[in-house]
PDB file of C-alpha atoms in Angstrom:
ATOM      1  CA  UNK A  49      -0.253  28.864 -17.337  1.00  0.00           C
ATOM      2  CA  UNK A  50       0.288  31.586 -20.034  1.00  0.00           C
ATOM      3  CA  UNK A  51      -2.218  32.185 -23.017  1.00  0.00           C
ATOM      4  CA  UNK A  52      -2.001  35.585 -24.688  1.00  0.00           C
ATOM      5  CA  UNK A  53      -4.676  35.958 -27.621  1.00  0.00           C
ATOM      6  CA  UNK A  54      -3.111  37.723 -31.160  1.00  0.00           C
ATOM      7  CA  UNK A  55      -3.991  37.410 -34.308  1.00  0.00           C
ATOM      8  CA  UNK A  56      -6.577  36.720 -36.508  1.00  0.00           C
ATOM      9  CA  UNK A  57      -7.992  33.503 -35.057  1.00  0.00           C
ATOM     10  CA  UNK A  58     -10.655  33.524 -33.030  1.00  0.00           C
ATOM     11  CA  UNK A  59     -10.161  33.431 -29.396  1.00  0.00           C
ATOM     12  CA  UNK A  60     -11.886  29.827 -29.182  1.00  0.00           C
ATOM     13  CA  UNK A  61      -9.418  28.324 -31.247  1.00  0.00           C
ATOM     14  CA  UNK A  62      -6.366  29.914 -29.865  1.00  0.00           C
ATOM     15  CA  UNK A  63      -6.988  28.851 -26.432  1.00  0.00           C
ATOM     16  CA  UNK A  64      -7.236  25.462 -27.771  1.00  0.00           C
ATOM     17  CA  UNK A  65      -3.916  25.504 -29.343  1.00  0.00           C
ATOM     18  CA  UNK A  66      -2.049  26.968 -27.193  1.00  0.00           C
ATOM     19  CA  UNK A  67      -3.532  24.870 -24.198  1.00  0.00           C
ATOM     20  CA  UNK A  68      -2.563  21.809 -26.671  1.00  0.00           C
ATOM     21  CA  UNK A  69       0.853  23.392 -26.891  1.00  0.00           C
ATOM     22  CA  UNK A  70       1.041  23.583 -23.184  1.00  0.00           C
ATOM     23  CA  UNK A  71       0.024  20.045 -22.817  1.00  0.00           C
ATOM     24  CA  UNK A  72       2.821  18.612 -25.267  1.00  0.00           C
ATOM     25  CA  UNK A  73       5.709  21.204 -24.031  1.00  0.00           C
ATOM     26  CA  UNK A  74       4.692  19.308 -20.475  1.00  0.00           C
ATOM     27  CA  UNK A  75       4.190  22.820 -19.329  1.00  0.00           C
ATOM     28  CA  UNK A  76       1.124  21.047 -18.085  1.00  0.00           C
ATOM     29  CA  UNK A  77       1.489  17.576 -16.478  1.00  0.00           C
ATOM     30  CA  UNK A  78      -0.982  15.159 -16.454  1.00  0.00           C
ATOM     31  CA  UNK A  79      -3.747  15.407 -13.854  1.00  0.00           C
ATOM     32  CA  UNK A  80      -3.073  19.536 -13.413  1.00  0.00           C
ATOM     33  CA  UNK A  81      -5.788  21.727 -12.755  1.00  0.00           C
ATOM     34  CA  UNK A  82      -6.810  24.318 -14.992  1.00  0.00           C
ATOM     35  CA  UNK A  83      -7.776  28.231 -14.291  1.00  0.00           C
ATOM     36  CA  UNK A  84     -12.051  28.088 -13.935  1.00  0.00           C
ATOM     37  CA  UNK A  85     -13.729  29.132 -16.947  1.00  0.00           C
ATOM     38  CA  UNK A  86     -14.376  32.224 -15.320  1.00  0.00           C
ATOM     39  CA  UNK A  87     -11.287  33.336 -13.945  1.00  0.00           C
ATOM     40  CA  UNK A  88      -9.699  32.652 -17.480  1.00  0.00           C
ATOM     41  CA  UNK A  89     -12.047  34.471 -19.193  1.00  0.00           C
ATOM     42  CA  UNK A  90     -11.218  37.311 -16.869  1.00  0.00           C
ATOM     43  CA  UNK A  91      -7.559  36.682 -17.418  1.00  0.00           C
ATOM     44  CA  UNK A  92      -8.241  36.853 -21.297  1.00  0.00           C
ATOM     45  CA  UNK A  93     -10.960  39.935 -21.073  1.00  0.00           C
ATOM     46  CA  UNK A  94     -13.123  37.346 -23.166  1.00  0.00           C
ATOM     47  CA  UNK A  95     -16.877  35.751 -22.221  1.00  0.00           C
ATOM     48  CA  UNK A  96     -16.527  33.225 -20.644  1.00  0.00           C
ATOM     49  CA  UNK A  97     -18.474  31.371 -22.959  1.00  0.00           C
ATOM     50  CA  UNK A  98     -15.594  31.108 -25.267  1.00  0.00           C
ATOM     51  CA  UNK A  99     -13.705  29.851 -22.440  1.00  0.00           C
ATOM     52  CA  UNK A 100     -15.831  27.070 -21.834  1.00  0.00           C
ATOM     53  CA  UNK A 101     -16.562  26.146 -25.714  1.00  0.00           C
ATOM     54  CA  UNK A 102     -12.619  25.624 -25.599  1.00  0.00           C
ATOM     55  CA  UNK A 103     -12.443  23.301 -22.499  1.00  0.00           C
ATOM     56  CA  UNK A 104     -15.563  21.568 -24.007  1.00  0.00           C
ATOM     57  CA  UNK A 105     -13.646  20.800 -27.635  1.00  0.00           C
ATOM     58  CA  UNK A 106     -10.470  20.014 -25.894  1.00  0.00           C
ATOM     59  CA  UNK A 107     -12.330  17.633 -23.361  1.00  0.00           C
ATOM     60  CA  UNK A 108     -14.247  15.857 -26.507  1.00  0.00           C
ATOM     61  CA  UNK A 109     -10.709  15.502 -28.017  1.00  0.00           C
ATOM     62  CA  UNK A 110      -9.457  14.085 -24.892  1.00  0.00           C
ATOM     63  CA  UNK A 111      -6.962  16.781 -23.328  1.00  0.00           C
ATOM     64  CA  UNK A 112      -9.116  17.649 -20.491  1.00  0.00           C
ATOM     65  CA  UNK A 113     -11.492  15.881 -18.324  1.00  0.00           C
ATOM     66  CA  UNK A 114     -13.836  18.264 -16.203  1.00  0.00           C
ATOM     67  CA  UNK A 115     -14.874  16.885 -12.924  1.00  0.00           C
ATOM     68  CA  UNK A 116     -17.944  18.383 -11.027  1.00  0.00           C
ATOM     69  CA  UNK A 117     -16.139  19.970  -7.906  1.00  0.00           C
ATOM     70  CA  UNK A 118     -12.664  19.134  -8.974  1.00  0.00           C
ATOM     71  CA  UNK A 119     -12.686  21.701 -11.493  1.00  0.00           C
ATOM     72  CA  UNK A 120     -10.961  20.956 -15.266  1.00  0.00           C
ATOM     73  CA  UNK A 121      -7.695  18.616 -15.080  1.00  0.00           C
ATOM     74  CA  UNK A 122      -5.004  17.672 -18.000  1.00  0.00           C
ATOM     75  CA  UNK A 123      -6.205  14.275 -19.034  1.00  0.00           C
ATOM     76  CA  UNK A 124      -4.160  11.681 -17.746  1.00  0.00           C
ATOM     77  CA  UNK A 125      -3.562  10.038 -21.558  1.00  0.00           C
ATOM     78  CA  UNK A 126      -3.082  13.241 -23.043  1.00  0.00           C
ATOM     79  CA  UNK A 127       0.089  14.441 -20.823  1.00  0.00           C
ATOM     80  CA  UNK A 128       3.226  13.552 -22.483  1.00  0.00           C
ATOM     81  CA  UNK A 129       5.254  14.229 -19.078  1.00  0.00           C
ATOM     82  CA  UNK A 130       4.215  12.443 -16.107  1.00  0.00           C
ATOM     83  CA  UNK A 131       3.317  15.055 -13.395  1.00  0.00           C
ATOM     84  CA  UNK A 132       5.849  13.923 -10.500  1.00  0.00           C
ATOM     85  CA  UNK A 133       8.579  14.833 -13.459  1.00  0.00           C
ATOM     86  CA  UNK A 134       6.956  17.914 -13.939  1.00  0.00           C
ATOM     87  CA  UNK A 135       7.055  18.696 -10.277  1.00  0.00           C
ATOM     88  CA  UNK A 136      10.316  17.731  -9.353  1.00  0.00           C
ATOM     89  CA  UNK A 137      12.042  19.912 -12.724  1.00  0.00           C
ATOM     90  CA  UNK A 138       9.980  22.582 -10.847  1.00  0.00           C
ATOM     91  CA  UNK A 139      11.892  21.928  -8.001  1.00  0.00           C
ATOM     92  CA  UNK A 140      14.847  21.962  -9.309  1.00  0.00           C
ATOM     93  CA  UNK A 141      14.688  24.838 -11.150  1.00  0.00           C
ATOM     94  CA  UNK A 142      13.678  27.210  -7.755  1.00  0.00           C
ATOM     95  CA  UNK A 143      16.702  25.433  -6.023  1.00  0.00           C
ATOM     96  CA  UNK A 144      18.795  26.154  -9.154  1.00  0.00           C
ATOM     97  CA  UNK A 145      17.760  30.019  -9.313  1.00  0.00           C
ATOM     98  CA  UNK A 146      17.694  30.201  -5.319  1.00  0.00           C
ATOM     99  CA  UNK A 147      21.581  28.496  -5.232  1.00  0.00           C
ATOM    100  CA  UNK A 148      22.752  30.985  -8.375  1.00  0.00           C
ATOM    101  CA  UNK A 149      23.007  28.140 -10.669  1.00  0.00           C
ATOM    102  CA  UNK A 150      22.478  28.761 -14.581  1.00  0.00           C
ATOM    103  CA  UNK A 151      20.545  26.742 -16.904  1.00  0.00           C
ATOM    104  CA  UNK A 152      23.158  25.350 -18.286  1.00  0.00           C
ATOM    105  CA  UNK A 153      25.160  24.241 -15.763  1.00  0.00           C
ATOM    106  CA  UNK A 154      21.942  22.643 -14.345  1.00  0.00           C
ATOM    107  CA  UNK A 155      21.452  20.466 -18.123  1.00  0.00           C
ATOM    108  CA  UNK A 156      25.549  19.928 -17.594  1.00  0.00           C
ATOM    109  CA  UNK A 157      25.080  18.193 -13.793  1.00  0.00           C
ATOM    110  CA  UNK A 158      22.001  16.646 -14.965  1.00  0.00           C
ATOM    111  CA  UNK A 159      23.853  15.340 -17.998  1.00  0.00           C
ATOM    112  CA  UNK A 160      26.845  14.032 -15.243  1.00  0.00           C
ATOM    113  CA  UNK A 161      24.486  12.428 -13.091  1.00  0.00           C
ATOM    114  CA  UNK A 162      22.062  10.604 -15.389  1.00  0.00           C
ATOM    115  CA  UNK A 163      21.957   6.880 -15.628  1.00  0.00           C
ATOM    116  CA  UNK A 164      23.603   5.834 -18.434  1.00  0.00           C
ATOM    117  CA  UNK A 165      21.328   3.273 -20.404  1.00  0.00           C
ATOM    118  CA  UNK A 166      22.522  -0.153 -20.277  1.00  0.00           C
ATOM    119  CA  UNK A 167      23.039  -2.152 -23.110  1.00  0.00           C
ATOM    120  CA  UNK A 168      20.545  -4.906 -24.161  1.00  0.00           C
ATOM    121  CA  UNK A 169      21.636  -8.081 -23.160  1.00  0.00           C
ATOM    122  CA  UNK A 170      21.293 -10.347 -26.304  1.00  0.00           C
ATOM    123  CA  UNK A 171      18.379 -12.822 -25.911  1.00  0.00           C
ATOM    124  CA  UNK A 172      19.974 -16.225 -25.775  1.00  0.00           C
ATOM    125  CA  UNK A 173      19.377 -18.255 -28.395  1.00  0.00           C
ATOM    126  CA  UNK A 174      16.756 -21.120 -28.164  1.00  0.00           C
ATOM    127  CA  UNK A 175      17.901 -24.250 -29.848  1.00  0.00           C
ATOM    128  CA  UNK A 176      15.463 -26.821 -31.214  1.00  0.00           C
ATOM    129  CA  UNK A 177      15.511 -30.360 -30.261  1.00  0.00           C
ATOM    130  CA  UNK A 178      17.553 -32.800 -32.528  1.00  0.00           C
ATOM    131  CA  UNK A 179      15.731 -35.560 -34.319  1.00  0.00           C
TER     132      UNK A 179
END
């Protein structure tokens, strides 16, 4: 997980964004643990008070759900990509890099191999009994 702090926000607010950001990208999957409060404040060089005011506001808005011993997870409503896709594009992309393959001719077999969606039956028709 990257966060860099810039600008003229305060620090608070831009780790709430961008961990928002992160959350709707799919950067971070549902149910994926989060850096403690204090090693992310050591990451940032901020107190880790602000850390934790961010976690709290983004667990009230339902990003993040803190669990005592299981440390601070993506909320499982708020992920937009299911973790096991997450993973497994993970995968893919070390195999990819580790086999010389580009980006782009990873999209192009993906593109070859992918289902293509099959067309909607139309619902049949129900007919009314004749008086």
């Amino acid at each position: 997980m990257i966060i860099t702090l810039s600008g003229f926000a305060p620090p608070t607010e831009q780790i709430r964004d961008q961990i928002r950001g992160l959350i709707a990208s799919g950067r971070l999957a549902a149910a994926e643990r989060l850096p403690s409060v204090r090693q992310l404040a050591k990451d940032l060089d901020v107190a880790p008070g602000t850390v934790a005011k961010a976690y709290k506001a983004l667990e009230t808005e339902g990003y993040l759900t803190a669990r005592t011993g299981g440390g601070t997870r993506v909320s499982q409503s708020a992920a937009t990509t299911p973790r096991t896709v997450l993973d497994a594009a993970r995968r893919l992309v070390n195999i990819s890099t580790h086999a010389g393959t580009g980006l782009d001719d990873t999209i192009r077999i993906l593109r070859a191999i992918w289902p293509e969606p099959h067309a909607e039956s139309p619902t049949p028709e129900v007919s009314s009994p004749q008086s």
